[in-house]
CSV table of C-alpha atoms and ligand atoms in Angstrom, one decimal:
chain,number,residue,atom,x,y,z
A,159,UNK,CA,0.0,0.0,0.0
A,160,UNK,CA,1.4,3.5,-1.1
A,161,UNK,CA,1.8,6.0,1.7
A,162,UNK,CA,-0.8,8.1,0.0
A,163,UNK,CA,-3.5,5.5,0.9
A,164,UNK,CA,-2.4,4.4,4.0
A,165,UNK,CA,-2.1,7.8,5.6
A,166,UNK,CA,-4.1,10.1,3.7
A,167,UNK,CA,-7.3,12.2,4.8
A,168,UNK,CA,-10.4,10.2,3.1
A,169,UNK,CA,-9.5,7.5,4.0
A,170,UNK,CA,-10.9,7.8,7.5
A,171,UNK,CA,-11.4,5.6,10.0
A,172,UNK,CA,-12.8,4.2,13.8
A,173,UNK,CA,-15.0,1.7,11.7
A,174,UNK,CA,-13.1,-1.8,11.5
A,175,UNK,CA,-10.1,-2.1,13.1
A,176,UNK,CA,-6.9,-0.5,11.6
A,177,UNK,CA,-5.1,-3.8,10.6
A,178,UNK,CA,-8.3,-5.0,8.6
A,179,UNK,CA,-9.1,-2.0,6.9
A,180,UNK,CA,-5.2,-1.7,5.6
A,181,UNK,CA,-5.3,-4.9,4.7
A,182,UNK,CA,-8.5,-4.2,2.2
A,183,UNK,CA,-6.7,-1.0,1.1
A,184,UNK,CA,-4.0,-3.3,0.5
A,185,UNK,CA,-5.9,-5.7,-1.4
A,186,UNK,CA,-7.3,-3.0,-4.1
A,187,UNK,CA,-5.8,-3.5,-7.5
A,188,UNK,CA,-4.5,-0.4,-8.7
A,189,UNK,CA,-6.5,2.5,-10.5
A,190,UNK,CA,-5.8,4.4,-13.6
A,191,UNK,CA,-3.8,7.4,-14.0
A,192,UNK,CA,-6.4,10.0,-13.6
A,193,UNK,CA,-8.1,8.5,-10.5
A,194,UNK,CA,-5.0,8.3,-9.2
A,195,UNK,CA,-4.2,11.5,-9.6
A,196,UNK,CA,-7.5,12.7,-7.8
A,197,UNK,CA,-6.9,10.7,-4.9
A,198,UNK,CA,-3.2,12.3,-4.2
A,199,UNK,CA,-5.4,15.4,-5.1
A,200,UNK,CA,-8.1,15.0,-2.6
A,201,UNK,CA,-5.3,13.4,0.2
A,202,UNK,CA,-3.3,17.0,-0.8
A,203,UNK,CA,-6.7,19.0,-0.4
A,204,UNK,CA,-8.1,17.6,2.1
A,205,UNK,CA,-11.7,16.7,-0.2
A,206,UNK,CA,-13.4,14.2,1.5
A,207,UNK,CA,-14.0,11.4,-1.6
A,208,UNK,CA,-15.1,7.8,-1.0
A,209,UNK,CA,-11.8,6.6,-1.8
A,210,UNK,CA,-11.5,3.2,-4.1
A,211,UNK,CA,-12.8,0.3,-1.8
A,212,UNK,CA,-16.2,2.2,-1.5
A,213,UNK,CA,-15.9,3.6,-5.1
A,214,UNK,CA,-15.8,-0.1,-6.2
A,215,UNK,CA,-19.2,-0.9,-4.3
A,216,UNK,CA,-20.9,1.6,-5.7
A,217,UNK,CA,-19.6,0.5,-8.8
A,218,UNK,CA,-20.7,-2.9,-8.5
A,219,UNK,CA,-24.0,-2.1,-6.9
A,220,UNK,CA,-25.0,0.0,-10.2
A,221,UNK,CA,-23.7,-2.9,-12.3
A,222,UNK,CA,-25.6,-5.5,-10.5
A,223,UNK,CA,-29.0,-3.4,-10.3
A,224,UNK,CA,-28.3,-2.6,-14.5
A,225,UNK,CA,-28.8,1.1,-13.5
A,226,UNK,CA,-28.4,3.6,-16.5
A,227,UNK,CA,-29.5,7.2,-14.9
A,228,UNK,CA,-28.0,8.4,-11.6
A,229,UNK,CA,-28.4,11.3,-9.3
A,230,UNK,CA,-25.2,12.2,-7.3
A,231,UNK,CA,-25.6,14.5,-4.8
A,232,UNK,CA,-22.4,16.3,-3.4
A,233,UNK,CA,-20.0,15.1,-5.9
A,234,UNK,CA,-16.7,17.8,-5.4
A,235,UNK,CA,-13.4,17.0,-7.7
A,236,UNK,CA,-15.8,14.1,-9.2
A,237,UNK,CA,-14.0,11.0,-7.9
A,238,UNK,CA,-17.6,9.3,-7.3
A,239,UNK,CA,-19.0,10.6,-10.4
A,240,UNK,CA,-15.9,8.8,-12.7
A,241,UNK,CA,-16.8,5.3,-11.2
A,242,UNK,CA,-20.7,6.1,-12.0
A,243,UNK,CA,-20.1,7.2,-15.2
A,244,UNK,CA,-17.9,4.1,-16.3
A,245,UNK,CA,-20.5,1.8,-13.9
A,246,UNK,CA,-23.5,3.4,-16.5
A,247,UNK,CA,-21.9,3.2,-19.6
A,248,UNK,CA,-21.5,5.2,-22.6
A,249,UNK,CA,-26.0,5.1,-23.3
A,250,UNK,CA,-25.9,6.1,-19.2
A,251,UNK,CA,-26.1,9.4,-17.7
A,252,UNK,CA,-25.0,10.5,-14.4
A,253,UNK,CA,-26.0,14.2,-12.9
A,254,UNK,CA,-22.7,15.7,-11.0
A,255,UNK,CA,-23.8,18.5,-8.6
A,256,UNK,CA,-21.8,20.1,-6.2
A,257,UNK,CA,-22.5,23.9,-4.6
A,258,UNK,CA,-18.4,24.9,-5.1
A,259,UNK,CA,-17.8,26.2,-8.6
A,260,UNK,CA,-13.8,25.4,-8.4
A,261,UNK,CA,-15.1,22.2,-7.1
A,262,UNK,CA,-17.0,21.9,-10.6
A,263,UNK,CA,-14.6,23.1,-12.7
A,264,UNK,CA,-11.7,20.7,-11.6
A,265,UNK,CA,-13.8,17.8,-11.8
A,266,UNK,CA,-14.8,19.1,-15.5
A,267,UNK,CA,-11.2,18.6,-16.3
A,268,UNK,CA,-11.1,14.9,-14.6
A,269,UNK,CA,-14.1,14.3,-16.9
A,270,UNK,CA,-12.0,14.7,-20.2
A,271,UNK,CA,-9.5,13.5,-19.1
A,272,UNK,CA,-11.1,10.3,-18.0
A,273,UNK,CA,-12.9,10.2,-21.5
A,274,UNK,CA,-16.6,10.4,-19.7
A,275,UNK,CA,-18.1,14.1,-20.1
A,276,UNK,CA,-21.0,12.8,-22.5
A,277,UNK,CA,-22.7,10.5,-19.5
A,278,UNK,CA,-22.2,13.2,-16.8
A,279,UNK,CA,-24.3,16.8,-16.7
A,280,UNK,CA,-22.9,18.9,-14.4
A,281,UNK,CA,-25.1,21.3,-12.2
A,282,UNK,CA,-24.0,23.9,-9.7
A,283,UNK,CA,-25.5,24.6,-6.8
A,284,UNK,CA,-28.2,22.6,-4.3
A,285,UNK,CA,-28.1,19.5,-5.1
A,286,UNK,CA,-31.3,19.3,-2.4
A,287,UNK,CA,-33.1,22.2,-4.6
A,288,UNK,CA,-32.1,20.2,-7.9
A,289,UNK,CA,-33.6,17.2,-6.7
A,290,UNK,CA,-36.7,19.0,-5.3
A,291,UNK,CA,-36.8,20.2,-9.5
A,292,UNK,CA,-36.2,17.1,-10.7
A,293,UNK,CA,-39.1,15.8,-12.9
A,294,UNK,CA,-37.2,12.4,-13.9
A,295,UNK,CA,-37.0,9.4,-11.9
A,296,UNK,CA,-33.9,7.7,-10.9
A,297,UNK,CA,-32.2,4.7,-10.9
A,298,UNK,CA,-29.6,5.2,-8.5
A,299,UNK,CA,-29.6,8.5,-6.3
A,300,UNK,CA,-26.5,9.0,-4.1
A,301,UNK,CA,-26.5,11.2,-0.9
A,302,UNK,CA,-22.3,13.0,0.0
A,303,UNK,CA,-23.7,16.4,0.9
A,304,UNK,CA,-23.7,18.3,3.9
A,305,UNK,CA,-24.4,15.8,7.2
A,306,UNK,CA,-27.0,18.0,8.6
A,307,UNK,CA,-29.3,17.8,5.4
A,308,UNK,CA,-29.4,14.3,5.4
A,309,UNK,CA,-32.8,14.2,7.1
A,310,UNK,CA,-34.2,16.7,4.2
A,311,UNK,CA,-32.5,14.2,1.4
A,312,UNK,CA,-34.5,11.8,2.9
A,313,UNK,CA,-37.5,13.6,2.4
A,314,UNK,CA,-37.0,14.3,-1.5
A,315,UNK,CA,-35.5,11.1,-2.4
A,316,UNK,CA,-38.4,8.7,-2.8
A,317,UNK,CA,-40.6,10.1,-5.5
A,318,UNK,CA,-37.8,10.4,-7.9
A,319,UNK,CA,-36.4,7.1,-7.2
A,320,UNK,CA,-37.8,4.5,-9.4
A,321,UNK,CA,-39.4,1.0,-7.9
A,322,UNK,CA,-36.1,-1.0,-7.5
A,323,UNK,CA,-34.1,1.8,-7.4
A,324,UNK,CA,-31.2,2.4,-4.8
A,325,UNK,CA,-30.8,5.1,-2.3
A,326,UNK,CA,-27.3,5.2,-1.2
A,327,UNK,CA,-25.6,7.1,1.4
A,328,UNK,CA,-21.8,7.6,2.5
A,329,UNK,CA,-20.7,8.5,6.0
A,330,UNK,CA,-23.6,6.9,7.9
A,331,UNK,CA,-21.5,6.0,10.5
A,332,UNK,CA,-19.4,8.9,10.7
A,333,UNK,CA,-16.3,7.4,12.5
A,334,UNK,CA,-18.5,5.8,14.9
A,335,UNK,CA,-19.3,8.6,16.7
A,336,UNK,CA,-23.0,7.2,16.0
A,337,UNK,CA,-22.8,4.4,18.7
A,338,UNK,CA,-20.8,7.6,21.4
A,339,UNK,CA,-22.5,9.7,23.8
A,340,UNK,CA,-23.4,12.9,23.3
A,341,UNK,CA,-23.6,13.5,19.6
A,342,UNK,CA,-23.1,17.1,18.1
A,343,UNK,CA,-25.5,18.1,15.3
A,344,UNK,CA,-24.1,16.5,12.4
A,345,UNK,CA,-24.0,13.1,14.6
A,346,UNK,CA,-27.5,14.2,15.5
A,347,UNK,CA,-28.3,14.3,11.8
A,348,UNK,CA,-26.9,10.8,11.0
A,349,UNK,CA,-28.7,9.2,13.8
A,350,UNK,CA,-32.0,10.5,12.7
A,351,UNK,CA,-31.2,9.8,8.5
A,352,UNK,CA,-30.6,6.6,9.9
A,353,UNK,CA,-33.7,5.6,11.7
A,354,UNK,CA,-36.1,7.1,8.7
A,355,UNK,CA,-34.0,5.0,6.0
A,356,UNK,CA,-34.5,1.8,8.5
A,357,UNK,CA,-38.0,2.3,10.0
A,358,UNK,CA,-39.4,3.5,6.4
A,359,UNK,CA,-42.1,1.2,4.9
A,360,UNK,CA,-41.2,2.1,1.3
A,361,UNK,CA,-37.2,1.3,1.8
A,362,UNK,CA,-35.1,-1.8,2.5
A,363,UNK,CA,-32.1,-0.7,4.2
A,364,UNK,CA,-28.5,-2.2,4.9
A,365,UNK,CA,-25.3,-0.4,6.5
A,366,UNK,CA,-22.0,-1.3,5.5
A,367,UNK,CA,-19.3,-0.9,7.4
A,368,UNK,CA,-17.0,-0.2,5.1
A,369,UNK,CA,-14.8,2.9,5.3
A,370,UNK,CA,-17.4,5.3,7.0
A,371,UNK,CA,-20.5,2.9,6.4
A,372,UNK,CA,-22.6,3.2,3.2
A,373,UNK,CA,-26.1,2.8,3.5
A,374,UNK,CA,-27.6,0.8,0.7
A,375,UNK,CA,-31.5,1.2,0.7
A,376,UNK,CA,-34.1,-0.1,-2.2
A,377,UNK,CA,-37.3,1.5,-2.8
A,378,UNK,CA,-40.1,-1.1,-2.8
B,499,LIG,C1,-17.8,14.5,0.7
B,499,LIG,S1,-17.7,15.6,-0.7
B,499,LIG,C2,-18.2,14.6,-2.1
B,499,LIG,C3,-17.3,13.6,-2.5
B,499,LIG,C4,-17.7,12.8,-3.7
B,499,LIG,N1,-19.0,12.2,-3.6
B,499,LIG,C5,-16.6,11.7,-4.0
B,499,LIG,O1,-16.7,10.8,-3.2
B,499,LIG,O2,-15.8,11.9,-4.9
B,499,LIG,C6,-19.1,16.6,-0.4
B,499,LIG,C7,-19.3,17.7,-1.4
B,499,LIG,O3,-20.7,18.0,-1.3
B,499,LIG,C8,-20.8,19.4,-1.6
B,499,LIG,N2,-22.0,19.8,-0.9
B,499,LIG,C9,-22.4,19.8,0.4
B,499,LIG,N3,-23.7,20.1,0.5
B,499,LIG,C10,-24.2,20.4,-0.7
B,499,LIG,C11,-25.4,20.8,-1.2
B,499,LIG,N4,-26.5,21.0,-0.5
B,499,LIG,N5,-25.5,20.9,-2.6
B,499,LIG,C12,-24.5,20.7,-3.4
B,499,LIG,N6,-23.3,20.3,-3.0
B,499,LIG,C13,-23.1,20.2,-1.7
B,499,LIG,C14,-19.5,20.1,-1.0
B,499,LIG,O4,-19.2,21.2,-1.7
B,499,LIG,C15,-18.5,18.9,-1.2
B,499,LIG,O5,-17.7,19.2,-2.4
């Protein structure tokens, strides 16, 4: 494992214990040369990306389900929104939207570079207010924005999700600090997201603990 995952700041931590999780870092085949480049970039910048052993689930789990249009929510430098768009394909299409123009901008230039602008259409601003717009409905819609509006994602996500679509979610664990005492508001937030996407009648939910724990939910 290069120094640059072992040590670097998405990569996180407090889930499994620190000789498991570097031994799945460990494991992960390497990535191409842009991806690569975006991970020394976010380590460098401090952007909080999935990082590749979560990017790789939520590759798989949009191969698996066949999904061809995705809604990313918080997407930054576009690390995410790379593994969508190759996960989709070239007839897929993936909506990038992050509030941070600089943010957009950089990951426009990942996008050529990676040889996937035509899947992804990139929209600046609140991703909540572009969903809330949204007159489409969704195969996959995936939830990295700010911690505290995870309870209003909630809220907008099911109608433009189709039947046997996935709702998925990074940092639902939030370096365990949901299972501590005395949680601060973005804990708060997480602990709440958590028991609407588990107690909801039209959802079936799962947490991974991988990284910072993805939830995977599917809409009934
Ligand atoms: C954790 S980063 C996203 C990382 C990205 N999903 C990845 O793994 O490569 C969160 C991003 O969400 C953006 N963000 C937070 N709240 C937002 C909102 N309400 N609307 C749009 N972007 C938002 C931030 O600017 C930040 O770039």
């Amino acid at each position: 494992m290069t120094d640059q995952v072992a040590n670097n700041y998405w990569r996180m931590g407090g889930i499994t214990i620190t000789d498991v999780e570097d031994y799945v870092y460990s494991m992960l085949p390497p990535r191409d040369e842009v991806l690569t480049e975006m991970e020394a970039d976010a380590a460098k910048n401090k952007v909080a990306i999935v990082g590749p052993a979560v990017a790789r689930v939520l590759y798989q789990l949009a191969i698996i389900s066949g999904a061809k249009k995705i809604f990313e929510m918080g997407s930054a430098i576009g690390y995410s929104t790379i593994w969508w768009a190759r996960a989709v394909g070239a007839r897929g299409q993936v909506i990038y939207t992050d509030g941070d123009p600089k943010r957009a901008d950089k990951a426009r230039g990942y996008f050529n570079r990676a040889g996937v602008s035509e899947q992804i259409k990139i929209r600046v601003g609140d991703a909540l207010e572009f969903l809330s717009e949204e007159k489409e409905q969704y195969d996959i819609i995936f939830n990295d924005v700010d911690k505290t509006d995870y309870p209003r994602v909630f809220r907008l996500v099911l109608p433009r999700l189709k039947k046997g679509g996935l709702f998925i979610t990074d940092n639902v664990l939030w370096s365990g600090r949901v299972a501590k005492p005395n949680p601060e508001a973005e804990t708060k937030a997480i602990l709440e997201f958590n028991e609407l996407i588990y107690h909801s009648p039209d959802l079936f939910t799962t947490i991974l603990p991988i990284r910072d724990g993805v939830a995977v939910c599917i809409k009934k």
